[in-house]
PDB file of C-alpha atoms in Angstrom:
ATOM      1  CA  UNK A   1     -11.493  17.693  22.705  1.00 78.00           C
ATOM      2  CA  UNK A   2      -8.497  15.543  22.879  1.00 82.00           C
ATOM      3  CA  UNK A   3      -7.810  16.470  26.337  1.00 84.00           C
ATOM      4  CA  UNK A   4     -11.673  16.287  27.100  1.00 86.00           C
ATOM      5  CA  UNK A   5     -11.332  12.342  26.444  1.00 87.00           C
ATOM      6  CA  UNK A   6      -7.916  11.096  27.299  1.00 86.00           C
ATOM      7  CA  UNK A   7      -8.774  10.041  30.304  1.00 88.00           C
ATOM      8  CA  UNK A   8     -11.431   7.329  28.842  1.00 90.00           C
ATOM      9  CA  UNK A   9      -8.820   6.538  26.317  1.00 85.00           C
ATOM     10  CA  UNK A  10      -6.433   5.371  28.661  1.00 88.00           C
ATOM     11  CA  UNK A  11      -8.552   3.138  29.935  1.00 91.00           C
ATOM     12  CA  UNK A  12      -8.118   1.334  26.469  1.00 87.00           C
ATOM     13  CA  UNK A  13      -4.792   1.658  25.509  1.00 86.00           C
ATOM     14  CA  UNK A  14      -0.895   0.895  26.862  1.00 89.00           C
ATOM     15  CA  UNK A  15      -0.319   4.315  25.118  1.00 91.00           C
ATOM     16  CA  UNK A  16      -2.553   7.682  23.458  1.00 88.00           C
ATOM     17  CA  UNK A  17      -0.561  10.123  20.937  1.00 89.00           C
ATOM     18  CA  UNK A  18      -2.657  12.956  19.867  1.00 90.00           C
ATOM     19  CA  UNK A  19      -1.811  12.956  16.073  1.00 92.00           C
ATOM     20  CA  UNK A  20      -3.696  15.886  14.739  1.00 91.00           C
ATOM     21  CA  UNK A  21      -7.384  16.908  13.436  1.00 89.00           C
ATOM     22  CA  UNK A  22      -9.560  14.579  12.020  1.00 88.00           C
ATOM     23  CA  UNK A  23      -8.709  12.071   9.641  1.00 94.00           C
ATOM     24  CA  UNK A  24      -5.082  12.493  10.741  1.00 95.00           C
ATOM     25  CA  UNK A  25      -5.194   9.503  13.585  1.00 92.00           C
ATOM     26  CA  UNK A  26      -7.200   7.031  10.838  1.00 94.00           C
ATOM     27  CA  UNK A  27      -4.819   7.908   8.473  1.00 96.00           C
ATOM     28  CA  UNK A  28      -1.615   6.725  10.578  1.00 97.00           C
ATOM     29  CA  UNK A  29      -3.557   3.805  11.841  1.00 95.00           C
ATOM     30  CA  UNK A  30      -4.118   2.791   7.884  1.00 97.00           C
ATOM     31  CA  UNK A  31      -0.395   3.309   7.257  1.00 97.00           C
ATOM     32  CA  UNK A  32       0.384   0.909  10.309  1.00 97.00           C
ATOM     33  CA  UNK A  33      -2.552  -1.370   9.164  1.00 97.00           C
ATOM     34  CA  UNK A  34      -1.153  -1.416   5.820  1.00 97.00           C
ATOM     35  CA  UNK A  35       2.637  -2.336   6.675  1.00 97.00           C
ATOM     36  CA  UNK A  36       1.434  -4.747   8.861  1.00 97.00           C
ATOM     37  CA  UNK A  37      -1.179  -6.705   6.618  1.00 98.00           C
ATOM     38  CA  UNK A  38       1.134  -6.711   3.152  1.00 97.00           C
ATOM     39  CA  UNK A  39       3.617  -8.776   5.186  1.00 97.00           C
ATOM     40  CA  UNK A  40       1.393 -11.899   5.555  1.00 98.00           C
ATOM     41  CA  UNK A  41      -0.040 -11.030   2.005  1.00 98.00           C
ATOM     42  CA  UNK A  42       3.723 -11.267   0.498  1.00 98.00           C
ATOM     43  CA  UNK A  43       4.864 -14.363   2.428  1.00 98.00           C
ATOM     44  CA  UNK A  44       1.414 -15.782   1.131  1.00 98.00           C
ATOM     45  CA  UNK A  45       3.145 -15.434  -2.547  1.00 98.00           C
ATOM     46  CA  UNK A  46       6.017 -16.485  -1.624  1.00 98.00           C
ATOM     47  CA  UNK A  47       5.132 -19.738  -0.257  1.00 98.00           C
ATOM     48  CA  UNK A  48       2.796 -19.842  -3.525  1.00 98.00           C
ATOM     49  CA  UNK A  49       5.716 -19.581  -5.553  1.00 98.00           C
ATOM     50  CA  UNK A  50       7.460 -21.995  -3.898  1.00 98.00           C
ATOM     51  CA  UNK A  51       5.162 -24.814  -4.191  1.00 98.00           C
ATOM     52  CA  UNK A  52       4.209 -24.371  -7.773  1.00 98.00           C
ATOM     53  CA  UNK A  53       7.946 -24.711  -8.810  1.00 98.00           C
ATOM     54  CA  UNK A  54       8.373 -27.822  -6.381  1.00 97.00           C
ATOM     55  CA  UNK A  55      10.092 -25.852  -3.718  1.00 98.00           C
ATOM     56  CA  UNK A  56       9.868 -27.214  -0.128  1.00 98.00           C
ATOM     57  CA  UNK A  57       8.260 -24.373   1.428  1.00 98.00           C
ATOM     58  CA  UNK A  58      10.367 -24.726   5.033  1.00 97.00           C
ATOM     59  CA  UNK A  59      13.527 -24.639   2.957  1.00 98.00           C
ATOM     60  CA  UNK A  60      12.171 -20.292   2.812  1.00 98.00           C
ATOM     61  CA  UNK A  61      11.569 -20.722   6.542  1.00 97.00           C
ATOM     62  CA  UNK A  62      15.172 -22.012   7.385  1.00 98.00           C
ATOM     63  CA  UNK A  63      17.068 -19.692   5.027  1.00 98.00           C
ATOM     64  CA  UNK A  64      15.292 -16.933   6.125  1.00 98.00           C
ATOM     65  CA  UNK A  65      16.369 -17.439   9.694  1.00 97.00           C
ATOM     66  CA  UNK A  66      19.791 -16.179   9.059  1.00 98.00           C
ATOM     67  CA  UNK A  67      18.562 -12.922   6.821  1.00 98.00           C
ATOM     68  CA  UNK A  68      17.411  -9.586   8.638  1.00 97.00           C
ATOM     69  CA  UNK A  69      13.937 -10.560   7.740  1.00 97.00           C
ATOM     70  CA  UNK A  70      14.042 -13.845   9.487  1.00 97.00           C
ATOM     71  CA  UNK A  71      11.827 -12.744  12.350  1.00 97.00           C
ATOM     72  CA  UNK A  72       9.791 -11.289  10.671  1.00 96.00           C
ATOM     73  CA  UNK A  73       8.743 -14.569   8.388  1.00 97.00           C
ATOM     74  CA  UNK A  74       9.172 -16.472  12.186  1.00 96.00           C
ATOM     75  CA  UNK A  75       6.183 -14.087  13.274  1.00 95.00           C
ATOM     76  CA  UNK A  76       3.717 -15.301  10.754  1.00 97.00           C
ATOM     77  CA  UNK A  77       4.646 -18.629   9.728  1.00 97.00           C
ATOM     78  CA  UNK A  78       2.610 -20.222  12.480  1.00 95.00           C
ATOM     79  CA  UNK A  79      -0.231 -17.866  12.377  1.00 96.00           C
ATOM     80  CA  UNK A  80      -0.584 -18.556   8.922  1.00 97.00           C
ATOM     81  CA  UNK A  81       0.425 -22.351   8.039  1.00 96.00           C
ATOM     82  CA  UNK A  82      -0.129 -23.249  12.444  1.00 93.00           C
ATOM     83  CA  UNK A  83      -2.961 -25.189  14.092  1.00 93.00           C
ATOM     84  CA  UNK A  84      -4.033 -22.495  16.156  1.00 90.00           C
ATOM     85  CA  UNK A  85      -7.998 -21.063  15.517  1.00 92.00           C
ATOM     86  CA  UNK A  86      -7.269 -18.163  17.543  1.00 96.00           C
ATOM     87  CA  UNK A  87      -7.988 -14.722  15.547  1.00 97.00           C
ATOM     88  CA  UNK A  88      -6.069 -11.301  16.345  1.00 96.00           C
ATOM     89  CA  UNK A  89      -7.560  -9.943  13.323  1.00 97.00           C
ATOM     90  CA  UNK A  90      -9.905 -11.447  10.871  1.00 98.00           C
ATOM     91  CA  UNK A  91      -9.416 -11.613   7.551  1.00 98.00           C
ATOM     92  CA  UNK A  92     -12.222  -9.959   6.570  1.00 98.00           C
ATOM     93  CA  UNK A  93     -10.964  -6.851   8.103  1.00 98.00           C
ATOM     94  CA  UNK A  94      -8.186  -6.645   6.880  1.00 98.00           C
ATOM     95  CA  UNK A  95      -9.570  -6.939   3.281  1.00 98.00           C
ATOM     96  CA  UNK A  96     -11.756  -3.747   4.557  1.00 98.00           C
ATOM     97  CA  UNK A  97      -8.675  -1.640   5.784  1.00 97.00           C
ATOM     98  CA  UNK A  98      -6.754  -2.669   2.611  1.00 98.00           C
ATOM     99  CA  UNK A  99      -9.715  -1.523   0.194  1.00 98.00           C
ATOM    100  CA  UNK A 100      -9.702   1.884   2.681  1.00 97.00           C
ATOM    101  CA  UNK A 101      -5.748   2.567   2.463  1.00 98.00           C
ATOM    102  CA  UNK A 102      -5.964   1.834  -1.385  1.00 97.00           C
ATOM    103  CA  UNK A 103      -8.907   4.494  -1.668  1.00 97.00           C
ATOM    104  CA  UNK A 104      -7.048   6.723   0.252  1.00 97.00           C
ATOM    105  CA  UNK A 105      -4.316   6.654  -1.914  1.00 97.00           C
ATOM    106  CA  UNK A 106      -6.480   7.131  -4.858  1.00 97.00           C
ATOM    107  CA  UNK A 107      -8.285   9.794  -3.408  1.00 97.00           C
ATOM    108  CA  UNK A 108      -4.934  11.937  -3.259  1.00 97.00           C
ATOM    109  CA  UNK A 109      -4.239  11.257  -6.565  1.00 98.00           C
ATOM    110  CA  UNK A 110      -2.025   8.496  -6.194  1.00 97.00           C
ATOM    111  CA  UNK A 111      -2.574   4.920  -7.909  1.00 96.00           C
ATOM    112  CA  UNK A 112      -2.999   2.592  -5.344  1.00 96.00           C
ATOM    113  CA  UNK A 113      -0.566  -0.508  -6.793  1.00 96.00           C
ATOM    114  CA  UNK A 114       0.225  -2.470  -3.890  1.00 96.00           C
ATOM    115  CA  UNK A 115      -2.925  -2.068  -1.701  1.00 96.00           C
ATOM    116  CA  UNK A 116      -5.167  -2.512  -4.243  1.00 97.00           C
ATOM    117  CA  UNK A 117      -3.456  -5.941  -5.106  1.00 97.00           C
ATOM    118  CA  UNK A 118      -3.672  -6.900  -1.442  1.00 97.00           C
ATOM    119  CA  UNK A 119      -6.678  -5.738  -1.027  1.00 98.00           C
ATOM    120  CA  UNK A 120      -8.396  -8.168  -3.590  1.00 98.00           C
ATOM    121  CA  UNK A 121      -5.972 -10.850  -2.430  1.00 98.00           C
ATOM    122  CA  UNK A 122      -7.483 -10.122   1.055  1.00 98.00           C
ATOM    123  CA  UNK A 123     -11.426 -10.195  -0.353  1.00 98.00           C
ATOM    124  CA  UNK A 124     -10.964 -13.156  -2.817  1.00 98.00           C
ATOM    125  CA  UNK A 125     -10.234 -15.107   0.225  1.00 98.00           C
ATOM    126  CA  UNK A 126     -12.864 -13.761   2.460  1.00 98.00           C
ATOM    127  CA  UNK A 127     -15.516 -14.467  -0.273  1.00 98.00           C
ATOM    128  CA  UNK A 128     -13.748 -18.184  -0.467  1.00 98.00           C
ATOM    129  CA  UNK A 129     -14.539 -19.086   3.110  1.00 98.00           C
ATOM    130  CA  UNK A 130     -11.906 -17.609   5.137  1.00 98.00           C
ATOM    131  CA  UNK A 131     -13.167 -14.249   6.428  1.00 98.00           C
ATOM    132  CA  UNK A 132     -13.626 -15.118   9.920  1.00 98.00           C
ATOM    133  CA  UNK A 133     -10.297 -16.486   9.948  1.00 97.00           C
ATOM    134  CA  UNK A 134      -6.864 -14.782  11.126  1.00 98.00           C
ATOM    135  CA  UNK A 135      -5.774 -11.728   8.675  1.00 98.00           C
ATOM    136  CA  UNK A 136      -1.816 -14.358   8.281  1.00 98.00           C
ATOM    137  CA  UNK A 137      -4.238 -17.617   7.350  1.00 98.00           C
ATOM    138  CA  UNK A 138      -4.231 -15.978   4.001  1.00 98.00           C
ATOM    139  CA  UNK A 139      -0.945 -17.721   3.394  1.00 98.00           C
ATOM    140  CA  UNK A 140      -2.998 -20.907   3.962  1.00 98.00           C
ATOM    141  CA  UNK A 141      -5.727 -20.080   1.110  1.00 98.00           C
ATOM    142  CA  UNK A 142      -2.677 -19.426  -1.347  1.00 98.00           C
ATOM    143  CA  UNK A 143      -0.998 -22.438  -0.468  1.00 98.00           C
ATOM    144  CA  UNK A 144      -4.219 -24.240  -1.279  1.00 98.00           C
ATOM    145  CA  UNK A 145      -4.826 -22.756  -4.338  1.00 98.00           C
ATOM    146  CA  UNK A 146      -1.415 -23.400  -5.503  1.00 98.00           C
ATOM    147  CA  UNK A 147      -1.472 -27.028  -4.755  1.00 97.00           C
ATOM    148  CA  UNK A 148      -4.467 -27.530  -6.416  1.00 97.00           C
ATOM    149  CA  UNK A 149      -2.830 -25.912  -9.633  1.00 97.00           C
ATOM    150  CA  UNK A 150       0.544 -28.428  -9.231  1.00 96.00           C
ATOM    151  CA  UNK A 151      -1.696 -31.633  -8.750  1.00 95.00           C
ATOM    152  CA  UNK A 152      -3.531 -30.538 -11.487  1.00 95.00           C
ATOM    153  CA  UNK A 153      -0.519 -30.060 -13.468  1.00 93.00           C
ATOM    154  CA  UNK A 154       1.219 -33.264 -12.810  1.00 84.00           C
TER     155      UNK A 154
END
């Protein structure tokens, strides 16, 4: 069947890897979907963290420049905390693929400990008005949430 299509997925795609039967391909495109959406999810607490202790939040920004993770916080930090509206990848997807990967886990047998944090991280702030926004702006609805808590602590 594979070959029967390839053609047609070309079309779509810089490059097509036959992975296996089905669910094989979904599964590998969860584990991808999953390493790439717990990235913005952890810099999201991170900046959190930061501003409830008083931190300046680009003092994590410059540091991290000269670690081996530096580009990888450069990636997201103006997709998530930028001006820019434009959406790779709304949010509201990702909440869906998180909620998938941590069912998959479960459905193996595994608890799901990570995704399933993420993935309600990801659907609280869909259901609080940002589900049509970019999968990294949920650093921004953290942020938010964590300055309300400060100013309401000071």
């Amino acid at each position: 069947v594979f070959d029967d299509v390839k053609d047609v997925l070309d079309a779509f795609s810089r490059e097509v890897m036959y992975v296996g039967p089905i669910p094989k391909a979904m599964v590998l495109k969860l584990a991808l979907n999953n390493l790439g959406l717990c990235i913005p999810a952890v810099l999201a607490e991170s900046i959190a963290l930061l501003e409830l202790w008083g931190v300046d939040i680009a003092k994590l920004r410059e540091v991290s420049r000269k670690l081996w993770f530096g580009d990888v916080v450069e990636r997201y930090w103006e997709r998530a905390l930028g001006t820019s509206k434009e959406v790779r990848f709304r949010l509201a997807l990702a909440a869906k693929d998180m909620n998938c990967i941590s069912r998959s886990l479960t459905e193996k047998g595994l608890p799901s400990i990570v995704s399933s944090a993420f993935a309600n991280l990801y659907a609280t702030a869909a259901s609080n008005g940002y589900a049509s926004e970019d999968y990294p702006k949920v650093v921004r609805y953290l942020l938010e949430k964590a300055r309300k808590i400060s100013k309401s602590n000071s």
